[in-house]
XYZ file of C-alpha atoms in Angstrom:
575
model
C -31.138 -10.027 -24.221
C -30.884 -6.101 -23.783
C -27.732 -4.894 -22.131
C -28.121 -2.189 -19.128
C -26.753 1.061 -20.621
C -24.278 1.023 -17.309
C -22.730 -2.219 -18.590
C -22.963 -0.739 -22.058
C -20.864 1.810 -21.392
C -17.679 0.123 -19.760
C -18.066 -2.604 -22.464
C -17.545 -0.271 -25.014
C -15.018 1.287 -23.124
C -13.018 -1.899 -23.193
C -13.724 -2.185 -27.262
C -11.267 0.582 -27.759
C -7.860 0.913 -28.649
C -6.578 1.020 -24.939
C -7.687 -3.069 -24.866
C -5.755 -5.857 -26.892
C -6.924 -6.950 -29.710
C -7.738 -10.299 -27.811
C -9.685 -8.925 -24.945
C -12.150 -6.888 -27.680
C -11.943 -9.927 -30.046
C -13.060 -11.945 -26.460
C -15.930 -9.138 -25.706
C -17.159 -8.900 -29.130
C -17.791 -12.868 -29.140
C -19.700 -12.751 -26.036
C -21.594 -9.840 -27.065
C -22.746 -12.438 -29.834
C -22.802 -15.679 -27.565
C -23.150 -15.246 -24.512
C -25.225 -11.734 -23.530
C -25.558 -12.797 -20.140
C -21.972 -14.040 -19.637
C -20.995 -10.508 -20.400
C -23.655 -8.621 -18.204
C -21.999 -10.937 -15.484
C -18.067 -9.334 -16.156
C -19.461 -5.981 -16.252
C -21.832 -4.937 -13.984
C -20.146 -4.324 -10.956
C -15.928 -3.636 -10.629
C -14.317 -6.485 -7.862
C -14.154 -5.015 -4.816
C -11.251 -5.758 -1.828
C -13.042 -8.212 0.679
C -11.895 -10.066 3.714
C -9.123 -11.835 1.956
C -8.375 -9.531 -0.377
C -9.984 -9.102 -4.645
C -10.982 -12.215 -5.649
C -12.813 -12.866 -8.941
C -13.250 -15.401 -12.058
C -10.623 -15.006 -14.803
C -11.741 -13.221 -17.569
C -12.413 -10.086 -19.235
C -14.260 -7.236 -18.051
C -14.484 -5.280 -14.980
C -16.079 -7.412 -12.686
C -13.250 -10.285 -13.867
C -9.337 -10.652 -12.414
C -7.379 -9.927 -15.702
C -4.079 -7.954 -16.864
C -6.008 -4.444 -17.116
C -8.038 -5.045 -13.526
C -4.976 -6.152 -11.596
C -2.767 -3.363 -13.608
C -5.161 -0.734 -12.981
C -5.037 -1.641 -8.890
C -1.178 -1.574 -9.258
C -0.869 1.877 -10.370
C -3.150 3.091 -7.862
C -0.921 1.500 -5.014
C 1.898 2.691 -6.829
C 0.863 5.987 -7.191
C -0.318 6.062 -3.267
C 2.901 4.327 -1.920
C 4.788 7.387 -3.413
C 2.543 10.028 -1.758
C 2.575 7.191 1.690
C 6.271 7.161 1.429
C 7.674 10.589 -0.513
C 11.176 10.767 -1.151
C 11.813 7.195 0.255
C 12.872 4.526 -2.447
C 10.199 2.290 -2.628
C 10.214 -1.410 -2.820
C 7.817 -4.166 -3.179
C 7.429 -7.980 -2.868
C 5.519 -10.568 -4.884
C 4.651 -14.073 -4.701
C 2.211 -16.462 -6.583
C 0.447 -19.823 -5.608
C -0.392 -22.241 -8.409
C -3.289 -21.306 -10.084
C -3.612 -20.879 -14.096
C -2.304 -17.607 -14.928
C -0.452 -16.539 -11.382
C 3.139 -16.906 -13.281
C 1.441 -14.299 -16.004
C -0.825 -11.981 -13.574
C 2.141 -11.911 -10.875
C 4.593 -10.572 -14.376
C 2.103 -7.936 -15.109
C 2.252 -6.619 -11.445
C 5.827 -6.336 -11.145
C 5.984 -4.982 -14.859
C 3.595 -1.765 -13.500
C 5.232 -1.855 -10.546
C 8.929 -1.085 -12.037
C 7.180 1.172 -14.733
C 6.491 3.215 -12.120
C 10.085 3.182 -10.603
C 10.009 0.934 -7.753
C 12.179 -1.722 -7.216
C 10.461 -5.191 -7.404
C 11.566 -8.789 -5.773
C 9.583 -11.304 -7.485
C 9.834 -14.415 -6.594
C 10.790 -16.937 -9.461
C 8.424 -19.440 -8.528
C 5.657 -20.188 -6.376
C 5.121 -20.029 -2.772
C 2.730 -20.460 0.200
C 1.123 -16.903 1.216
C 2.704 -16.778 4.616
C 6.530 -16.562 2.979
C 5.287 -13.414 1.598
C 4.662 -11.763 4.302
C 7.511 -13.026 5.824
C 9.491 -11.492 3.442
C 7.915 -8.326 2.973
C 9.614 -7.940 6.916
C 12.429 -9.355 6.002
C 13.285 -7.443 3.178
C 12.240 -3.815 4.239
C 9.908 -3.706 1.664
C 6.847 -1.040 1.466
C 4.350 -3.347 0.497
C 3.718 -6.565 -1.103
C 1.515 -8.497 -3.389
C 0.478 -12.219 -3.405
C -1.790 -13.451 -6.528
C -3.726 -16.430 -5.286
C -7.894 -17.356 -4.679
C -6.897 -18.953 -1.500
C -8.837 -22.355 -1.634
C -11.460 -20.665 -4.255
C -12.256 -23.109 -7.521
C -9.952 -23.162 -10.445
C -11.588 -20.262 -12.807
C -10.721 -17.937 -9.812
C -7.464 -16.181 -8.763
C -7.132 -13.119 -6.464
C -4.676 -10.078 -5.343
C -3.918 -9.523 -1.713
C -2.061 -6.313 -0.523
C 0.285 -6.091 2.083
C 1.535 -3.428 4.226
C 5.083 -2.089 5.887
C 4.311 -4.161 8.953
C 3.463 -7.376 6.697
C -0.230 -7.867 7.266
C -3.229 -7.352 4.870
C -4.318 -3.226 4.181
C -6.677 -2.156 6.806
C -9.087 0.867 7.136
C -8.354 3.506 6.193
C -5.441 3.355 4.232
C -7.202 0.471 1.850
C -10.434 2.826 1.075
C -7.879 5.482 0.382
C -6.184 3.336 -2.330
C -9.079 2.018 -3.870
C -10.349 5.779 -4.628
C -7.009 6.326 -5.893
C -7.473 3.001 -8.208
C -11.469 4.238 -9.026
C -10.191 7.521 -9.992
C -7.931 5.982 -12.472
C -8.345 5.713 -16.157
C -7.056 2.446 -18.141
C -5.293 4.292 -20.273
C -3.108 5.825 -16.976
C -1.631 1.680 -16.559
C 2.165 2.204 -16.963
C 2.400 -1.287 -18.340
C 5.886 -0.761 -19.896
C 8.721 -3.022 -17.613
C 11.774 -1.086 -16.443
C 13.580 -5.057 -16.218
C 16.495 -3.538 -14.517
C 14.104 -2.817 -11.381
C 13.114 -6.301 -11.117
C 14.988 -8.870 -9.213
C 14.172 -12.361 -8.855
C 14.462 -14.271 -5.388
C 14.429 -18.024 -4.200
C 16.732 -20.190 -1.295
C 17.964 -17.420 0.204
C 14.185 -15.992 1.475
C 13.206 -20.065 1.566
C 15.782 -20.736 4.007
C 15.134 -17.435 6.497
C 11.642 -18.570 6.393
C 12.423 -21.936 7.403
C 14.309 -21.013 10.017
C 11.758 -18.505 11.312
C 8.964 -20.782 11.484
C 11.682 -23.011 13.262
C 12.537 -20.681 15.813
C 8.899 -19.328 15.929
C 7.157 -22.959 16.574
C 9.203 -25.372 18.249
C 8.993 -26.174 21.535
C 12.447 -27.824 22.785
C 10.403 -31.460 21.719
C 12.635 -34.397 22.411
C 14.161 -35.728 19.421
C 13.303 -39.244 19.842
C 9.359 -37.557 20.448
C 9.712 -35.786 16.926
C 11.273 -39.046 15.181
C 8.343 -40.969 16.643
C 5.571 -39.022 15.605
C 4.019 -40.906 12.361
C 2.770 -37.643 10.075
C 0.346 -38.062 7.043
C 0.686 -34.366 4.980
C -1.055 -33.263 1.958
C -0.598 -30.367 0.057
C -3.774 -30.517 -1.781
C -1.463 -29.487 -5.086
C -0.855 -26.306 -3.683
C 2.215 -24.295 -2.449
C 2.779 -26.066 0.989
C 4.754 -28.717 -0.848
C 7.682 -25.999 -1.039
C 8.132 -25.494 2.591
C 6.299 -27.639 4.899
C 8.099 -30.908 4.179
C 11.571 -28.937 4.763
C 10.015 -27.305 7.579
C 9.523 -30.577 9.424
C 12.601 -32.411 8.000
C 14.912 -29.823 9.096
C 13.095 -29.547 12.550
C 13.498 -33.509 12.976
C 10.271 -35.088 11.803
C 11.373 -37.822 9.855
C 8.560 -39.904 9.399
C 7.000 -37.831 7.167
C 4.285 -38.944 4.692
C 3.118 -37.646 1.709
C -0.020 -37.937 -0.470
C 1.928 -38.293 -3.729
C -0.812 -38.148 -6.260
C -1.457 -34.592 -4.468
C 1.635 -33.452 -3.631
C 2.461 -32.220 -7.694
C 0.994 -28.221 -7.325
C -1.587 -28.397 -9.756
C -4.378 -25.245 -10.452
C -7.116 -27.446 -11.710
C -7.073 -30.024 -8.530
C -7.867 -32.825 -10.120
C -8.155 -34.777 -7.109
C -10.637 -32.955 -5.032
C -13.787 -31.291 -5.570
C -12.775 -28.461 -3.542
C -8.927 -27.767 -2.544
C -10.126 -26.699 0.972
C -9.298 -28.480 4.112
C -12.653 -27.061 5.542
C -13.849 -30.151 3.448
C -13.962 -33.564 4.615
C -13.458 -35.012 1.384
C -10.638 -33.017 0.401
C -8.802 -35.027 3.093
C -9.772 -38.325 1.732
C -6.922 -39.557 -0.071
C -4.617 -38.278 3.107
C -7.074 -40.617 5.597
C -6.886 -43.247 3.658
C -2.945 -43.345 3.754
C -2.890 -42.613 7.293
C -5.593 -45.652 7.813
C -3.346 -47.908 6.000
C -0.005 -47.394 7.460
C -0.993 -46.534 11.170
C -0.520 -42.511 10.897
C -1.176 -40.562 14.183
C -2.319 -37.307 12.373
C -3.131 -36.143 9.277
C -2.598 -32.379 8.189
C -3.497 -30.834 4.579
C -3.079 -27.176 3.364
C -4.957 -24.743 1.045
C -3.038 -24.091 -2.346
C -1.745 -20.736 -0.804
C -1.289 -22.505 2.422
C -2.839 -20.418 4.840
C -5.405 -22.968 6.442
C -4.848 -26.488 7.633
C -6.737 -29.356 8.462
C -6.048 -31.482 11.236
C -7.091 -35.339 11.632
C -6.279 -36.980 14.905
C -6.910 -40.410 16.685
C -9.587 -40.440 19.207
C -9.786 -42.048 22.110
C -11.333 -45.803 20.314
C -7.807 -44.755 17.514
C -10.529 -43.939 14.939
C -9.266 -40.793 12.545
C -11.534 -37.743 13.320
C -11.485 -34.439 11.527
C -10.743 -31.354 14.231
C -12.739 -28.118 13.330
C -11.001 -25.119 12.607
C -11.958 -24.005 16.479
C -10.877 -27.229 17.753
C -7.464 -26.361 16.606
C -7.129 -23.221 17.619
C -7.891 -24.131 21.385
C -5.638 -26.975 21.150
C -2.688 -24.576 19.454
C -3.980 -21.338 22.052
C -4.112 -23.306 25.511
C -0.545 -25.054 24.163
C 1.160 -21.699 23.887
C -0.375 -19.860 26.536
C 0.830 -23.194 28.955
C 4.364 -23.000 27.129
C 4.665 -18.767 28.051
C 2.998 -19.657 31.525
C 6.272 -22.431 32.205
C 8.914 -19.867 31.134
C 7.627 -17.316 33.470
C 6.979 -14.740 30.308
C 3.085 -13.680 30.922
C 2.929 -10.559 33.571
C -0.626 -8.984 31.888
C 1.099 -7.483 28.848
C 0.208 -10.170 26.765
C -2.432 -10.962 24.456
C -4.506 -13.724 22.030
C -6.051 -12.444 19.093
C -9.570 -13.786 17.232
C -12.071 -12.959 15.647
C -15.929 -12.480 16.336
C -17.134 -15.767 14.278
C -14.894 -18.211 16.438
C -15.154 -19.693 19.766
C -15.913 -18.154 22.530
C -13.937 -20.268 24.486
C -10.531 -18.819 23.504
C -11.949 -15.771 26.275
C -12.228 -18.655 28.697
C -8.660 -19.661 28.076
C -7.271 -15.605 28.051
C -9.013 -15.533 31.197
C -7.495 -18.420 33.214
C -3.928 -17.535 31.561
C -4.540 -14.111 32.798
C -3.844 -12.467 29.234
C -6.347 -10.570 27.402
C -7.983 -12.091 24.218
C -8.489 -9.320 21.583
C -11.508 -9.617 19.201
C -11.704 -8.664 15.315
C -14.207 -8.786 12.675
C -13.823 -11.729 10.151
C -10.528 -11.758 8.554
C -6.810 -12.205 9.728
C -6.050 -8.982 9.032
C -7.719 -7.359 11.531
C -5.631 -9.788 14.214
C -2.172 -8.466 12.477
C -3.508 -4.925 13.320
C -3.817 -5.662 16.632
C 0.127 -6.316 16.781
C 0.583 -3.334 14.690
C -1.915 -0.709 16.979
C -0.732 -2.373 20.428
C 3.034 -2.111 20.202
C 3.383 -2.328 23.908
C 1.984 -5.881 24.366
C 3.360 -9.304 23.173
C 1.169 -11.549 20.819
C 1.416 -14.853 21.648
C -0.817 -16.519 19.057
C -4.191 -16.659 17.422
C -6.651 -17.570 15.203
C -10.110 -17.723 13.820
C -12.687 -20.162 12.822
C -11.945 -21.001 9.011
C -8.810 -22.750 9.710
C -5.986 -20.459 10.020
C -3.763 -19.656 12.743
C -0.797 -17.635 13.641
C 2.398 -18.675 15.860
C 3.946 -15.331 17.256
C 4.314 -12.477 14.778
C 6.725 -13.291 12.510
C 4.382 -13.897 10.023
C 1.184 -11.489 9.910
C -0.920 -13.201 8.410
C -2.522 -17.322 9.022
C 0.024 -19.412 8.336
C -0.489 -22.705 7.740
C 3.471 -23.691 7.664
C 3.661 -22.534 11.273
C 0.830 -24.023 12.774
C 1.866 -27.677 10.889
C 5.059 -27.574 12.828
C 2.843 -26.319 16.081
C 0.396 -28.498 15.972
C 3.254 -31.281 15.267
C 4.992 -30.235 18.420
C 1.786 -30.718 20.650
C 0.986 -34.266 19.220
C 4.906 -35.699 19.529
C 4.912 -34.365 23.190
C 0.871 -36.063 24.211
C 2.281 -39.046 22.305
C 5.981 -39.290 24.280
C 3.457 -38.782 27.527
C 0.779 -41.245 26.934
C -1.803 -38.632 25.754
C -2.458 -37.656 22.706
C -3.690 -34.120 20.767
C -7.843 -35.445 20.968
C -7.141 -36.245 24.356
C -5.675 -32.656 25.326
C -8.532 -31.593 23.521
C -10.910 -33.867 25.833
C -9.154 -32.274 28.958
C -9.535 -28.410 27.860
C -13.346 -29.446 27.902
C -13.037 -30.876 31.136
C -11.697 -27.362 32.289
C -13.798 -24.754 30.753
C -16.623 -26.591 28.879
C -17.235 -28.692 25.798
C -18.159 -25.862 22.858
C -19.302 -26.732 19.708
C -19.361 -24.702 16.947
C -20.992 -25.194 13.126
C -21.268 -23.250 10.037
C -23.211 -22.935 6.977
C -22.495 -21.458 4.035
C -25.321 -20.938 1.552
C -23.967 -20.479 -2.210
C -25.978 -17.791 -4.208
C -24.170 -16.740 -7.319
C -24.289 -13.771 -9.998
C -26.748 -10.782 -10.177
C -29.722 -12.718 -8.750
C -27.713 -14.306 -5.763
C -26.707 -11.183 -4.871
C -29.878 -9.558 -4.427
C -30.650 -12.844 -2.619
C -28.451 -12.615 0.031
C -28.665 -8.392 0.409
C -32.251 -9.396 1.030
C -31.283 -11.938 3.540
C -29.203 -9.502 5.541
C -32.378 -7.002 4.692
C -34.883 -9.226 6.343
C -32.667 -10.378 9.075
C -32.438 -6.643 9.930
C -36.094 -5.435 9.877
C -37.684 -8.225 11.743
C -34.997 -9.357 14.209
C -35.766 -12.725 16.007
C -36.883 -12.601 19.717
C -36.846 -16.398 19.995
C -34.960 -19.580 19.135
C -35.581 -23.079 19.338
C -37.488 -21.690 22.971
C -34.666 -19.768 23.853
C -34.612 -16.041 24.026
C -32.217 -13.734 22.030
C -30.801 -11.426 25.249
C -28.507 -9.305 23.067
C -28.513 -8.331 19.533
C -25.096 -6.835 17.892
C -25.290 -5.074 14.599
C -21.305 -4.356 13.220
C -23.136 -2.204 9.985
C -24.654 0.006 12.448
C -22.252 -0.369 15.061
C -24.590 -0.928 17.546
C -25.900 -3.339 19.843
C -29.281 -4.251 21.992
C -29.318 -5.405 25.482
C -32.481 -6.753 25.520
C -33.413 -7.842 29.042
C -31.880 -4.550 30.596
C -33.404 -2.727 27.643
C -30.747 -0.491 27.001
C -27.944 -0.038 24.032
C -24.171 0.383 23.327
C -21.687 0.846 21.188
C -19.473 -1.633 18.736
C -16.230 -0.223 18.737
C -14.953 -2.077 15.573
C -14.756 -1.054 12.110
C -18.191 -1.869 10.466
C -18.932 -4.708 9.116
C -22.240 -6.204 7.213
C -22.484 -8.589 10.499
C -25.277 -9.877 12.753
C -25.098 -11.648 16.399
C -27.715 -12.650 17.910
C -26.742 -14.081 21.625
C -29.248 -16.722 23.391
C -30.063 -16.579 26.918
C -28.348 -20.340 27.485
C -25.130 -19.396 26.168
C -25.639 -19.774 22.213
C -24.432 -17.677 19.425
C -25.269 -17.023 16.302
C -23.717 -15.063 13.437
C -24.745 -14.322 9.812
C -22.491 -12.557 7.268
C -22.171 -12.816 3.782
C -18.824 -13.731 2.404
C -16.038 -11.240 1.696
C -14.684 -13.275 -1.321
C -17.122 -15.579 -2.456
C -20.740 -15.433 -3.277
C -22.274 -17.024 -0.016
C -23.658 -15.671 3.178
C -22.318 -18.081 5.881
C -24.171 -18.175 9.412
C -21.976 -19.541 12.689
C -22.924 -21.488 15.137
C -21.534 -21.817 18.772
C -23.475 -23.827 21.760
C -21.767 -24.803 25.092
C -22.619 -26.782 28.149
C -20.561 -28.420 31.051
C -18.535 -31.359 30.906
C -17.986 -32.845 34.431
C -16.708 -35.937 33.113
C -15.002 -38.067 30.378
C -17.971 -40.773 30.993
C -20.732 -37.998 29.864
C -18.909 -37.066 26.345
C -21.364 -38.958 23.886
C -24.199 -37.755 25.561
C -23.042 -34.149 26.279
C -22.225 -33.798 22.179
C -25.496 -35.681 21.404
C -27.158 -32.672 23.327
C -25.255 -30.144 21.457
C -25.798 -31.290 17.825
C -29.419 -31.811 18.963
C -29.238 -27.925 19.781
C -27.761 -26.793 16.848
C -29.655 -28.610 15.007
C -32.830 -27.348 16.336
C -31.281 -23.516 16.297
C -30.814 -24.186 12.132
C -34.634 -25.957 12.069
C -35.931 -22.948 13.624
C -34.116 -20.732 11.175
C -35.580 -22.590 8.332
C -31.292 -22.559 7.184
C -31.983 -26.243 6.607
């Protein structure tokens, strides 16, 4: 196989004395074995997405390793002190369980403190959200979390985090990565200064505990929480080190956990995929719940950011709630809870994101609060606190199965919303209800939406091309019709514009841009395609909606709707 003279080039950069003697022993073997393997690590650098840089372990530029995550450390380093001169700098950093986190999350704080900045590492794992946390809660300037999210094992990832303790943002995050492309690997300051580097535990543990108390409880009867029969899984991630104490210490004593997953664990030997997106990752938690009579089931990511919920319906068979689902049931709970205490007067706000539900705008409406709307990513809802000061967030959250309680945490937080979404099932349950039927009776009130996503996996060089092409094709010959209904408006985030198409006229998309099409349907459908910040897929989003004048009309109303969306992906040709 002949090597492209690009990916020449930085391989034989990485053969010189600058690299271990591993890493060019590593290249050298692949360069022998496995030409295409090596094409793969080298012909592109990773590249900040939605969530962050996530990438396969390995070497090569195009690969999370000591010399990619070291050369992204001096460039922050090198911009915090022209962000912050004079000021001494600090940073946090935290790790979830994957193979090499312990090592990687080392490294960083070793550049970090070669560079003079004062590091607080903590000594162990822990979920994503206590990072941010503490990032507030220590002053710090920035901090760092290694973890792939709910990614397979041969990945891991680096998210920055800013002053105000959500993910970098336009334009300071294009600023740093020219900083980091300018960069030579020879500039790494690799070299500890130890005496900069201190390690933390209980004392953050137990002020994030308490903030997630005093952030998501809801004055719930204690004889409510103590009745409330909880299945949890922590999928062998992080969540096992604060969830459990979360809800112990917040009186939710029948607790119930998945043993054989509880043990964090970065191959996840139990699941196929450690994502609570996936039915079958919840398995083994159903299963318990089935056999001892659980009312809900929730399981977290390994960097316990998203949950899944499973609740009783109304014949007390488990169901799986959709990431939407949840975030209506968590929204309307909140926005009822500030309505009660006499706190919303119009300077309040919801936050979400242009994937999910419409129907959170139907709730922001009735509550009389506005609902603000970001591209794809949590970030971009933690810059709405940051950029509107003057208003109150309440809570939000977006389609892949993260939400946020208040703004302690800036960032989806899957600790919060356990304790949340707890606090809303004890209460329906000490009332007669339950959380599927508050879900049943938000329908009732604005509307039964569905939504449903697909995510199409296209890996390496090729798949890339594949889905550029998709977004290509999608682009030059825009549908005018689906399943027999027209598309009335067509919204472009790369180009920032969008199409009116039965007034004929144009406007404006205020938003940052974004490789992002919607096309909107002339009965009230959506559709969305994007490819995927962090992994190799383009996803398209689905959201259909139609009255729902009564309990009686349920089946048939979501027969209807799957019939729709399934007739919407048909005439695609996504099936």
């Amino acid at each position: 196989m002949q090597i492209e003279p690009n990916v020449l080039e930085k391989v034989n950069e990485w053969l010189t004395p600058t690299f271990d003697t591993h890493t060019q022993a590593t290249i050298r073997e692949l360069m022998n074995s496995n030409p295409k393997e090596l094409e793969e690590s080298f012909y592109k650098n990773l590249e900040f997405g939605t969530g962050g840089m996530r990438g396969i372990m390995g070497v090569g530029t195009n690969r999370i390793n000591k010399y990619t995550l070291g050369k992204n450390t001096q460039g922050l380093s090198d911009y915090l002190k022209t962000a912050f001169p004079g000021e001494n700098l600090s940073v946090v950093i935290a790790f979830d369980c994957r193979h090499n986190s312990a090592t990687l999350a080392k490294v960083v704080a070793d550049v970090f403190s070669a560079n003079g900045i004062k590091v607080y590492l903590f000594s162990d794992m822990r979920p994503t959200p206590e990072l941010s946390f503490s990032l507030k809660h220590l002053h710090c300037h920035a901090g760092i979390v290694l973890t792939a999210s709910h990614n397979p094992p041969e990945y891991n990832g680096y998210k920055v985090y800013w002053q105000d303790g959500g993910q970098l943002v336009p334009p300071q995050d294009r600023e740093i990565i020219q900083i980091i492309e300018e960069l030579r690997y020879a500039d790494i300051r690799f070299e500890a200064n130890e005496g900069l580097i201190e390690y933390i535990d209980s004392a953050l543990d137990d002020a994030f505990v308490a903030s997630t108390i005093a952030n998501a409880s809801f004055n719930t009867p204690k004889a409510a929480r103590e009745g409330l029969k909880i299945v949890y899984t922590a999928l062998h991630g992080t969540s096992i080190k604060s969830i459990p104490a979360v809800l112990n210490t917040a009186g939710y004593t029948d607790l119930n956990i998945v043993t054989a997953q509880a043990e964090p664990n970065g191959d996840f030997p139990t699941v196929k995929s450690p994502n609570p997106e996936e039915p079958e990752a919840l398995q083994m938690a159903l299963e318990l719940a089935d056999k001892i009579g659980a009312d809900i089931v929730i399981g977290t990511d390994p960097d316990s950011d998203r949950l899944g919920v499973a609740v009783r319906n109304t014949s007390n068979e488990l169901i799986l709630l959709n990431g939407n689902q949840t975030m209506v049931i968590m929204t309307a709970y909140l926005l009822e809870q500030w309505k009660r205490a006499g706190k919303i007067d119009g300077k309040q706000f919801i936050g979400t994101t242009i994937v999910s539900t419409p129907m959170l705008l139907e709730l922001a409406s009735a509550y009389g609060v506005e609902c603000k709307v970001g591209l794809t990513g949590f970030k971009w809802i933690a810059k709405f606190i940051k950029d509107f000061p003057e208003l109150q967030f309440i809570g939000g959250g977006e389609e892949s199965f993260g939400y946020m309680v208040g703004d302690a945490v800036r960032d989806k937080d899957a600790v919060g919303a356990t304790l949340l979404v707890c606090e809303i099932a004890a209460q329906a349950k000490a009332a007669g209800s339950s959380l599927y039927q508050e879900l049943l009776n938000l329908y009732l009130d604005f509307g039964y939406y569905k939504e449903h996503l697909i995510s199409l996996t296209k890996k390496g060089i090729s798949g890339l091309q594949e889905i550029i092409q998709m977004m290509i094709d999608l682009r030059e010959n825009p549908v005018t019709e689906i399943n027999g209904q027209r598309v009335v408006c067509i919204e472009d985030y790369q180009t920032s514009k969008g199409r009116d198409i039965i007034n004929k006229t144009e406007f404006s998309i205020t938003l940052p841009q974004s490789n992002v099409l919607i096309y909107y349907l002339e009965d009230g459908s959506k559709i969305c395609a994007r490819p995927s910040g962090t992994e190799p897929k383009i996803k398209f989003y689905f959201s259909v909606n139609a009255p729902l004048l009564s309990l009686e009309d349920l089946e048939l109303v979501e027969a209807e709707l799957d019939q729709k969306i399934n007739a919407i992906i048909a005439a695609m040709h996504l099936n």
